[in-house]
Amino acid sequence: MSIDPAINHRPSPALGLKIPRHIGVIMDGNGRWAKARGKARTEGHMEGVKALRRLVELCISHEVPNLTVFSFSSENWSRPKDEINFIFGLLHRFVASDLATLMANNVRIRIIGSRDGLESSLVRLIDDVEAKTRDNTGLNLMVAFNYGGKAEIVVATRHIASEVAAGRLRPEDITEATVAAALYTSGLPDPDLILRTSGEQRVSNFLLWQGAYAELVFVEENWPDFSEATFLAVLEEYTARERRFGGIEAKPR
């Protein structure tokens, strides 16, 4: 799918900021936020959901077309079972309780990642919310849940291999576009900006293929403290970057 570069870097009407076509967010630091306050990790996760709501509202108000948030990594299965069950319950409650608001704001929801290991009731809820919001034309909200970037590339590779084995695709015809079309984010522009909270400075298996040329911004705040001021500071940092994509001069993407 070709993307018109003219839709990127749209200035914010109020602040003159460049607006990315696609923002990816690694929502990190819920546990550290809770520990610093002597609270249970579960309370940090609950506050993290509130921060996610703030981010969605900010993306809508600043006309960000696409947002992908890293909610639960396929590597997070090593965490205590009670915490995993709590996080799964939070996704269930977020999707169910916020659906009416998201529909009213024309938000389309996609839950990307593996469905393996998820309870059937959660899978049904995911399928239902994706179906109900499919025709919405506002913000595309992708929630990366039970997701890993390496695993996503493996799934895409298997799909392409099956097409070759079936005779529908020649190996010499495989291109970067072929791979991109087989990823969970098929049809969407790659992220222009990937943000991580909590001071950690790594991508942790998030959107590995798609984020090849993303601008990386790391902030010290733990995710529950994410605010409008932080969001605007991140956009200011992004606006100041020159994006050359391997060339000499900045390119309008």
PDB file of C-alpha atoms in Angstrom:
ATOM      1  CA  MET A   1       0.000   0.000   0.000  1.00  0.00           C
ATOM      2  CA  SER A   2       1.542   3.323  -1.021  1.00  0.00           C
ATOM      3  CA  ILE A   3       1.493   6.121   1.527  1.00  0.00           C
ATOM      4  CA  ASP A   4       1.334   9.745   0.432  1.00  0.00           C
ATOM      5  CA  PRO A   5       4.227  11.472   2.237  1.00  0.00           C
ATOM      6  CA  ALA A   6       2.268  14.698   2.186  1.00  0.00           C
ATOM      7  CA  ILE A   7       0.113  13.451   5.064  1.00  0.00           C
ATOM      8  CA  ASN A   8       3.160  13.183   7.323  1.00  0.00           C
ATOM      9  CA  HIS A   9       4.511  16.008   9.487  1.00  0.00           C
ATOM     10  CA  ARG A  10       1.157  17.751   9.611  1.00  0.00           C
ATOM     11  CA  PRO A  11       1.534  20.793  11.851  1.00  0.00           C
ATOM     12  CA  SER A  12      -0.472  20.831  15.053  1.00  0.00           C
ATOM     13  CA  PRO A  13      -3.060  23.598  14.566  1.00  0.00           C
ATOM     14  CA  ALA A  14      -2.275  25.073  17.977  1.00  0.00           C
ATOM     15  CA  LEU A  15       1.462  24.665  18.332  1.00  0.00           C
ATOM     16  CA  GLY A  16       3.007  24.321  14.890  1.00  0.00           C
ATOM     17  CA  LEU A  17       4.448  20.907  15.727  1.00  0.00           C
ATOM     18  CA  LYS A  18       5.136  18.178  13.203  1.00  0.00           C
ATOM     19  CA  ILE A  19       2.724  15.315  13.779  1.00  0.00           C
ATOM     20  CA  PRO A  20       3.987  11.793  13.044  1.00  0.00           C
ATOM     21  CA  ARG A  21       1.872   9.521  10.888  1.00  0.00           C
ATOM     22  CA  HIS A  22       2.457   6.732  13.382  1.00  0.00           C
ATOM     23  CA  ILE A  23       3.641   6.763  16.993  1.00  0.00           C
ATOM     24  CA  GLY A  24       4.775   3.632  18.794  1.00  0.00           C
ATOM     25  CA  VAL A  25       4.897   3.662  22.599  1.00  0.00           C
ATOM     26  CA  ILE A  26       6.644   1.257  24.965  1.00  0.00           C
ATOM     27  CA  MET A  27       4.645   1.853  28.136  1.00  0.00           C
ATOM     28  CA  ASP A  28       7.312   1.018  30.712  1.00  0.00           C
ATOM     29  CA  GLY A  29       7.615   1.628  34.426  1.00  0.00           C
ATOM     30  CA  ASN A  30       4.292   0.634  35.991  1.00  0.00           C
ATOM     31  CA  GLY A  31       6.013  -1.613  38.525  1.00  0.00           C
ATOM     32  CA  ARG A  32       8.695   0.956  39.359  1.00  0.00           C
ATOM     33  CA  TRP A  33       6.034   3.632  39.792  1.00  0.00           C
ATOM     34  CA  ALA A  34       4.230   1.420  42.304  1.00  0.00           C
ATOM     35  CA  LYS A  35       7.396   0.384  44.159  1.00  0.00           C
ATOM     36  CA  ALA A  36       8.478   4.007  44.593  1.00  0.00           C
ATOM     37  CA  ARG A  37       5.155   4.666  46.352  1.00  0.00           C
ATOM     38  CA  GLY A  38       5.053   1.519  48.437  1.00  0.00           C
ATOM     39  CA  LYS A  39       2.123   0.178  46.416  1.00  0.00           C
ATOM     40  CA  ALA A  40       1.421  -3.199  44.823  1.00  0.00           C
ATOM     41  CA  ARG A  41       2.516  -3.652  41.187  1.00  0.00           C
ATOM     42  CA  THR A  42      -1.136  -4.119  40.254  1.00  0.00           C
ATOM     43  CA  GLU A  43      -1.835  -0.523  41.297  1.00  0.00           C
ATOM     44  CA  GLY A  44       0.877   0.599  38.925  1.00  0.00           C
ATOM     45  CA  HIS A  45      -0.798  -1.285  36.085  1.00  0.00           C
ATOM     46  CA  MET A  46      -4.153   0.330  36.911  1.00  0.00           C
ATOM     47  CA  GLU A  47      -2.563   3.783  36.807  1.00  0.00           C
ATOM     48  CA  GLY A  48      -0.932   2.771  33.533  1.00  0.00           C
ATOM     49  CA  VAL A  49      -4.367   2.243  31.993  1.00  0.00           C
ATOM     50  CA  LYS A  50      -5.299   5.794  33.006  1.00  0.00           C
ATOM     51  CA  ALA A  51      -2.147   7.045  31.287  1.00  0.00           C
ATOM     52  CA  LEU A  52      -3.117   5.103  28.164  1.00  0.00           C
ATOM     53  CA  ARG A  53      -6.483   6.858  28.137  1.00  0.00           C
ATOM     54  CA  ARG A  54      -4.679  10.213  28.362  1.00  0.00           C
ATOM     55  CA  LEU A  55      -2.421   9.260  25.459  1.00  0.00           C
ATOM     56  CA  VAL A  56      -5.360   8.220  23.269  1.00  0.00           C
ATOM     57  CA  GLU A  57      -7.118  11.505  24.011  1.00  0.00           C
ATOM     58  CA  LEU A  58      -3.961  13.453  23.150  1.00  0.00           C
ATOM     59  CA  CYS A  59      -3.493  11.582  19.875  1.00  0.00           C
ATOM     60  CA  ILE A  60      -7.086  12.311  18.930  1.00  0.00           C
ATOM     61  CA  SER A  61      -6.826  16.012  19.792  1.00  0.00           C
ATOM     62  CA  HIS A  62      -3.540  16.406  17.887  1.00  0.00           C
ATOM     63  CA  GLU A  63      -4.774  14.340  14.934  1.00  0.00           C
ATOM     64  CA  VAL A  64      -2.189  11.561  15.127  1.00  0.00           C
ATOM     65  CA  PRO A  65      -3.448   9.008  12.553  1.00  0.00           C
ATOM     66  CA  ASN A  66      -1.891   5.828  13.994  1.00  0.00           C
ATOM     67  CA  LEU A  67      -0.842   4.767  17.490  1.00  0.00           C
ATOM     68  CA  THR A  68       0.645   1.430  18.560  1.00  0.00           C
ATOM     69  CA  VAL A  69       1.164   0.738  22.261  1.00  0.00           C
ATOM     70  CA  PHE A  70       3.175  -2.149  23.725  1.00  0.00           C
ATOM     71  CA  SER A  71       0.884  -3.630  26.339  1.00  0.00           C
ATOM     72  CA  PHE A  72       2.136  -7.178  27.012  1.00  0.00           C
ATOM     73  CA  SER A  73       5.241  -8.772  25.557  1.00  0.00           C
ATOM     74  CA  SER A  74       5.442 -12.436  24.601  1.00  0.00           C
ATOM     75  CA  GLU A  75       8.462 -12.450  26.972  1.00  0.00           C
ATOM     76  CA  ASN A  76       6.283 -11.292  29.887  1.00  0.00           C
ATOM     77  CA  TRP A  77       4.993 -14.829  30.458  1.00  0.00           C
ATOM     78  CA  SER A  78       7.893 -15.248  32.900  1.00  0.00           C
ATOM     79  CA  ARG A  79       6.208 -12.860  35.327  1.00  0.00           C
ATOM     80  CA  PRO A  80       4.179 -14.156  38.315  1.00  0.00           C
ATOM     81  CA  LYS A  81       0.939 -15.782  37.207  1.00  0.00           C
ATOM     82  CA  ASP A  82      -1.197 -13.506  39.382  1.00  0.00           C
ATOM     83  CA  GLU A  83       0.300 -10.426  37.716  1.00  0.00           C
ATOM     84  CA  ILE A  84      -0.234 -11.890  34.229  1.00  0.00           C
ATOM     85  CA  ASN A  85      -3.869 -12.648  35.020  1.00  0.00           C
ATOM     86  CA  PHE A  86      -4.315  -9.111  36.340  1.00  0.00           C
ATOM     87  CA  ILE A  87      -2.857  -7.586  33.158  1.00  0.00           C
ATOM     88  CA  PHE A  88      -5.126  -9.779  31.027  1.00  0.00           C
ATOM     89  CA  GLY A  89      -8.078  -8.621  33.099  1.00  0.00           C
ATOM     90  CA  LEU A  90      -7.062  -5.000  32.593  1.00  0.00           C
ATOM     91  CA  LEU A  91      -7.096  -5.434  28.814  1.00  0.00           C
ATOM     92  CA  HIS A  92     -10.522  -7.060  29.072  1.00  0.00           C
ATOM     93  CA  ARG A  93     -11.876  -4.189  31.181  1.00  0.00           C
ATOM     94  CA  PHE A  94     -10.236  -1.479  29.068  1.00  0.00           C
ATOM     95  CA  VAL A  95     -11.698  -2.829  25.835  1.00  0.00           C
ATOM     96  CA  ALA A  96     -15.139  -3.466  27.333  1.00  0.00           C
ATOM     97  CA  SER A  97     -15.517  -0.287  29.398  1.00  0.00           C
ATOM     98  CA  ASP A  98     -13.977   2.130  26.910  1.00  0.00           C
ATOM     99  CA  LEU A  99     -15.631   0.791  23.765  1.00  0.00           C
ATOM    100  CA  ALA A 100     -18.484   3.301  23.762  1.00  0.00           C
ATOM    101  CA  THR A 101     -16.081   6.224  24.204  1.00  0.00           C
ATOM    102  CA  LEU A 102     -13.749   4.929  21.501  1.00  0.00           C
ATOM    103  CA  MET A 103     -16.683   4.443  19.124  1.00  0.00           C
ATOM    104  CA  ALA A 104     -17.909   7.969  19.840  1.00  0.00           C
ATOM    105  CA  ASN A 105     -14.450   9.264  18.927  1.00  0.00           C
ATOM    106  CA  ASN A 106     -14.320   7.236  15.683  1.00  0.00           C
ATOM    107  CA  VAL A 107     -11.347   5.132  16.904  1.00  0.00           C
ATOM    108  CA  ARG A 108     -10.513   1.856  15.182  1.00  0.00           C
ATOM    109  CA  ILE A 109      -8.981  -0.802  17.438  1.00  0.00           C
ATOM    110  CA  ARG A 110      -6.692  -3.645  16.438  1.00  0.00           C
ATOM    111  CA  ILE A 111      -5.100  -6.034  18.930  1.00  0.00           C
ATOM    112  CA  ILE A 112      -1.873  -7.282  17.356  1.00  0.00           C
ATOM    113  CA  GLY A 113       0.102 -10.278  18.549  1.00  0.00           C
ATOM    114  CA  SER A 114      -0.369 -13.985  19.083  1.00  0.00           C
ATOM    115  CA  ARG A 115      -3.688 -15.336  20.347  1.00  0.00           C
ATOM    116  CA  ASP A 116      -1.931 -18.418  21.760  1.00  0.00           C
ATOM    117  CA  GLY A 117      -2.384 -18.737  25.509  1.00  0.00           C
ATOM    118  CA  LEU A 118      -5.283 -16.284  25.687  1.00  0.00           C
ATOM    119  CA  GLU A 119      -8.562 -17.354  27.225  1.00  0.00           C
ATOM    120  CA  SER A 120     -11.357 -17.926  24.739  1.00  0.00           C
ATOM    121  CA  SER A 121     -13.482 -15.199  26.363  1.00  0.00           C
ATOM    122  CA  LEU A 122     -10.698 -12.642  25.799  1.00  0.00           C
ATOM    123  CA  VAL A 123     -10.235 -13.763  22.185  1.00  0.00           C
ATOM    124  CA  ARG A 124     -13.982 -13.355  21.591  1.00  0.00           C
ATOM    125  CA  LEU A 125     -13.877  -9.861  23.101  1.00  0.00           C
ATOM    126  CA  ILE A 126     -10.921  -8.907  20.892  1.00  0.00           C
ATOM    127  CA  ASP A 127     -12.685 -10.195  17.785  1.00  0.00           C
ATOM    128  CA  ASP A 128     -15.859  -8.343  18.765  1.00  0.00           C
ATOM    129  CA  VAL A 129     -14.227  -4.959  19.375  1.00  0.00           C
ATOM    130  CA  GLU A 130     -12.194  -5.212  16.172  1.00  0.00           C
ATOM    131  CA  ALA A 131     -15.346  -5.992  14.201  1.00  0.00           C
ATOM    132  CA  LYS A 132     -17.362  -3.174  15.801  1.00  0.00           C
ATOM    133  CA  THR A 133     -14.693  -0.535  15.162  1.00  0.00           C
ATOM    134  CA  ARG A 134     -13.510  -1.780  11.745  1.00  0.00           C
ATOM    135  CA  ASP A 135     -15.294   0.954   9.789  1.00  0.00           C
ATOM    136  CA  ASN A 136     -14.172   3.817  12.024  1.00  0.00           C
ATOM    137  CA  THR A 137     -12.007   6.332  10.187  1.00  0.00           C
ATOM    138  CA  GLY A 138     -10.313   8.257  13.000  1.00  0.00           C
ATOM    139  CA  LEU A 139      -7.335   7.201  15.072  1.00  0.00           C
ATOM    140  CA  ASN A 140      -6.041   3.684  14.385  1.00  0.00           C
ATOM    141  CA  LEU A 141      -5.219   2.271  17.825  1.00  0.00           C
ATOM    142  CA  MET A 142      -3.083  -0.886  17.760  1.00  0.00           C
ATOM    143  CA  VAL A 143      -2.572  -2.639  21.085  1.00  0.00           C
ATOM    144  CA  ALA A 144       0.433  -4.980  20.931  1.00  0.00           C
ATOM    145  CA  PHE A 145      -0.626  -7.730  23.321  1.00  0.00           C
ATOM    146  CA  ASN A 146       1.176 -11.062  23.696  1.00  0.00           C
ATOM    147  CA  TYR A 147       3.426  -9.546  21.057  1.00  0.00           C
ATOM    148  CA  GLY A 148       7.084  -9.902  20.106  1.00  0.00           C
ATOM    149  CA  GLY A 149       8.790  -8.349  17.093  1.00  0.00           C
ATOM    150  CA  LYS A 150      10.911 -11.424  16.321  1.00  0.00           C
ATOM    151  CA  ALA A 151       7.873 -13.703  16.579  1.00  0.00           C
ATOM    152  CA  GLU A 152       5.946 -11.380  14.250  1.00  0.00           C
ATOM    153  CA  ILE A 153       8.676 -11.685  11.609  1.00  0.00           C
ATOM    154  CA  VAL A 154       8.646 -15.487  12.006  1.00  0.00           C
ATOM    155  CA  VAL A 155       4.872 -15.552  11.449  1.00  0.00           C
ATOM    156  CA  ALA A 156       5.257 -13.356   8.362  1.00  0.00           C
ATOM    157  CA  THR A 157       8.049 -15.582   7.032  1.00  0.00           C
ATOM    158  CA  ARG A 158       5.947 -18.700   7.459  1.00  0.00           C
ATOM    159  CA  HIS A 159       3.086 -17.061   5.556  1.00  0.00           C
ATOM    160  CA  ILE A 160       5.387 -16.085   2.693  1.00  0.00           C
ATOM    161  CA  ALA A 161       6.931 -19.572   2.640  1.00  0.00           C
ATOM    162  CA  SER A 162       3.475 -21.120   2.368  1.00  0.00           C
ATOM    163  CA  GLU A 163       2.681 -18.854  -0.585  1.00  0.00           C
ATOM    164  CA  VAL A 164       5.897 -19.987  -2.286  1.00  0.00           C
ATOM    165  CA  ALA A 165       5.177 -23.649  -1.542  1.00  0.00           C
ATOM    166  CA  ALA A 166       1.687 -23.279  -3.028  1.00  0.00           C
ATOM    167  CA  GLY A 167       3.104 -21.777  -6.212  1.00  0.00           C
ATOM    168  CA  ARG A 168       1.417 -18.416  -5.698  1.00  0.00           C
ATOM    169  CA  LEU A 169       4.681 -16.537  -5.189  1.00  0.00           C
ATOM    170  CA  ARG A 170       8.150 -16.899  -6.700  1.00  0.00           C
ATOM    171  CA  PRO A 171      11.122 -16.511  -4.314  1.00  0.00           C
ATOM    172  CA  GLU A 172      12.687 -13.927  -6.612  1.00  0.00           C
ATOM    173  CA  ASP A 173       9.532 -11.818  -6.339  1.00  0.00           C
ATOM    174  CA  ILE A 174       9.806 -11.441  -2.557  1.00  0.00           C
ATOM    175  CA  THR A 175      10.489  -7.809  -1.667  1.00  0.00           C
ATOM    176  CA  GLU A 176      10.422  -5.645   1.431  1.00  0.00           C
ATOM    177  CA  ALA A 177       6.826  -4.820   0.512  1.00  0.00           C
ATOM    178  CA  THR A 178       6.010  -8.547   0.536  1.00  0.00           C
ATOM    179  CA  VAL A 179       7.289  -8.861   4.087  1.00  0.00           C
ATOM    180  CA  ALA A 180       5.567  -5.662   5.230  1.00  0.00           C
ATOM    181  CA  ALA A 181       2.243  -6.927   3.859  1.00  0.00           C
ATOM    182  CA  ALA A 182       2.578 -10.107   5.945  1.00  0.00           C
ATOM    183  CA  LEU A 183       3.129  -8.273   9.243  1.00  0.00           C
ATOM    184  CA  TYR A 184       0.433  -7.471  11.808  1.00  0.00           C
ATOM    185  CA  THR A 185       0.644  -3.804  10.789  1.00  0.00           C
ATOM    186  CA  SER A 186      -0.059  -4.465   7.115  1.00  0.00           C
ATOM    187  CA  GLY A 187      -1.496  -1.432   5.352  1.00  0.00           C
ATOM    188  CA  LEU A 188      -0.210   1.090   7.885  1.00  0.00           C
ATOM    189  CA  PRO A 189       2.778   3.414   7.612  1.00  0.00           C
ATOM    190  CA  ASP A 190       5.849   2.480   9.640  1.00  0.00           C
ATOM    191  CA  PRO A 191       6.214   4.402  12.909  1.00  0.00           C
ATOM    192  CA  ASP A 192       7.926   7.749  12.544  1.00  0.00           C
ATOM    193  CA  LEU A 193       8.452   7.956  16.291  1.00  0.00           C
ATOM    194  CA  ILE A 194       8.951   5.336  19.003  1.00  0.00           C
ATOM    195  CA  LEU A 195       8.716   6.569  22.571  1.00  0.00           C
ATOM    196  CA  ARG A 196       9.748   4.697  25.713  1.00  0.00           C
ATOM    197  CA  THR A 197       9.126   5.800  29.277  1.00  0.00           C
ATOM    198  CA  SER A 198      10.967   4.945  32.543  1.00  0.00           C
ATOM    199  CA  GLY A 199      14.443   5.913  31.363  1.00  0.00           C
ATOM    200  CA  GLU A 200      15.244   2.584  29.711  1.00  0.00           C
ATOM    201  CA  GLN A 201      16.918   3.042  26.308  1.00  0.00           C
ATOM    202  CA  ARG A 202      16.150  -0.032  24.215  1.00  0.00           C
ATOM    203  CA  VAL A 203      13.322  -1.175  21.938  1.00  0.00           C
ATOM    204  CA  SER A 204      12.798  -4.546  23.672  1.00  0.00           C
ATOM    205  CA  ASN A 205      11.548  -6.512  20.663  1.00  0.00           C
ATOM    206  CA  PHE A 206       8.942  -3.900  19.684  1.00  0.00           C
ATOM    207  CA  LEU A 207       8.151  -3.256  15.996  1.00  0.00           C
ATOM    208  CA  LEU A 208      11.609  -4.419  14.921  1.00  0.00           C
ATOM    209  CA  TRP A 209      10.926  -4.393  11.176  1.00  0.00           C
ATOM    210  CA  GLN A 210       8.638  -1.392  11.160  1.00  0.00           C
ATOM    211  CA  GLY A 211      10.833   0.754  13.402  1.00  0.00           C
ATOM    212  CA  ALA A 212      13.960   0.595  11.224  1.00  0.00           C
ATOM    213  CA  TYR A 213      13.901   4.374  10.613  1.00  0.00           C
ATOM    214  CA  ALA A 214      11.811   5.520  13.563  1.00  0.00           C
ATOM    215  CA  GLU A 215      13.030   8.419  15.663  1.00  0.00           C
ATOM    216  CA  LEU A 216      13.661   7.103  19.186  1.00  0.00           C
ATOM    217  CA  VAL A 217      12.770   9.258  22.177  1.00  0.00           C
ATOM    218  CA  PHE A 218      13.326   8.136  25.765  1.00  0.00           C
ATOM    219  CA  VAL A 219      11.836   9.936  28.752  1.00  0.00           C
ATOM    220  CA  GLU A 220      12.571   9.485  32.453  1.00  0.00           C
ATOM    221  CA  GLU A 221       8.986   9.420  33.713  1.00  0.00           C
ATOM    222  CA  ASN A 222       7.444   6.088  34.513  1.00  0.00           C
ATOM    223  CA  TRP A 223       4.422   5.346  32.360  1.00  0.00           C
ATOM    224  CA  PRO A 224       1.708   6.186  34.948  1.00  0.00           C
ATOM    225  CA  ASP A 225       3.131   9.734  35.160  1.00  0.00           C
ATOM    226  CA  PHE A 226       2.848  10.325  31.405  1.00  0.00           C
ATOM    227  CA  SER A 227       1.173  13.698  30.891  1.00  0.00           C
ATOM    228  CA  GLU A 228       0.224  16.209  28.233  1.00  0.00           C
ATOM    229  CA  ALA A 229       3.383  18.163  29.043  1.00  0.00           C
ATOM    230  CA  THR A 230       5.505  15.089  28.339  1.00  0.00           C
ATOM    231  CA  PHE A 231       3.585  14.388  25.136  1.00  0.00           C
ATOM    232  CA  LEU A 232       4.175  17.914  23.852  1.00  0.00           C
ATOM    233  CA  ALA A 233       7.852  17.783  24.832  1.00  0.00           C
ATOM    234  CA  VAL A 234       8.210  14.555  22.836  1.00  0.00           C
ATOM    235  CA  LEU A 235       6.564  16.170  19.798  1.00  0.00           C
ATOM    236  CA  GLU A 236       8.887  19.158  20.137  1.00  0.00           C
ATOM    237  CA  GLU A 237      11.871  16.799  20.159  1.00  0.00           C
ATOM    238  CA  TYR A 238      10.507  14.987  17.098  1.00  0.00           C
ATOM    239  CA  THR A 239       9.901  18.297  15.295  1.00  0.00           C
ATOM    240  CA  ALA A 240      13.536  19.256  15.831  1.00  0.00           C
ATOM    241  CA  ARG A 241      14.888  16.036  14.300  1.00  0.00           C
ATOM    242  CA  GLU A 242      16.140  15.888  10.697  1.00  0.00           C
ATOM    243  CA  ARG A 243      15.070  12.632   9.061  1.00  0.00           C
ATOM    244  CA  ARG A 244      17.429  11.694   6.217  1.00  0.00           C
ATOM    245  CA  PHE A 245      16.702   7.963   5.750  1.00  0.00           C
ATOM    246  CA  GLY A 246      20.296   7.251   4.787  1.00  0.00           C
ATOM    247  CA  GLY A 247      20.614  10.327   2.553  1.00  0.00           C
ATOM    248  CA  ILE A 248      22.350  13.653   3.035  1.00  0.00           C
ATOM    249  CA  GLU A 249      19.403  16.007   3.212  1.00  0.00           C
ATOM    250  CA  ALA A 250      16.275  15.751   5.331  1.00  0.00           C
ATOM    251  CA  LYS A 251      13.344  14.094   3.592  1.00  0.00           C
ATOM    252  CA  PRO A 252       9.640  14.976   4.001  1.00  0.00           C
ATOM    253  CA  ARG A 253       8.569  11.690   5.583  1.00  0.00           C
TER     254      ARG A 253
END
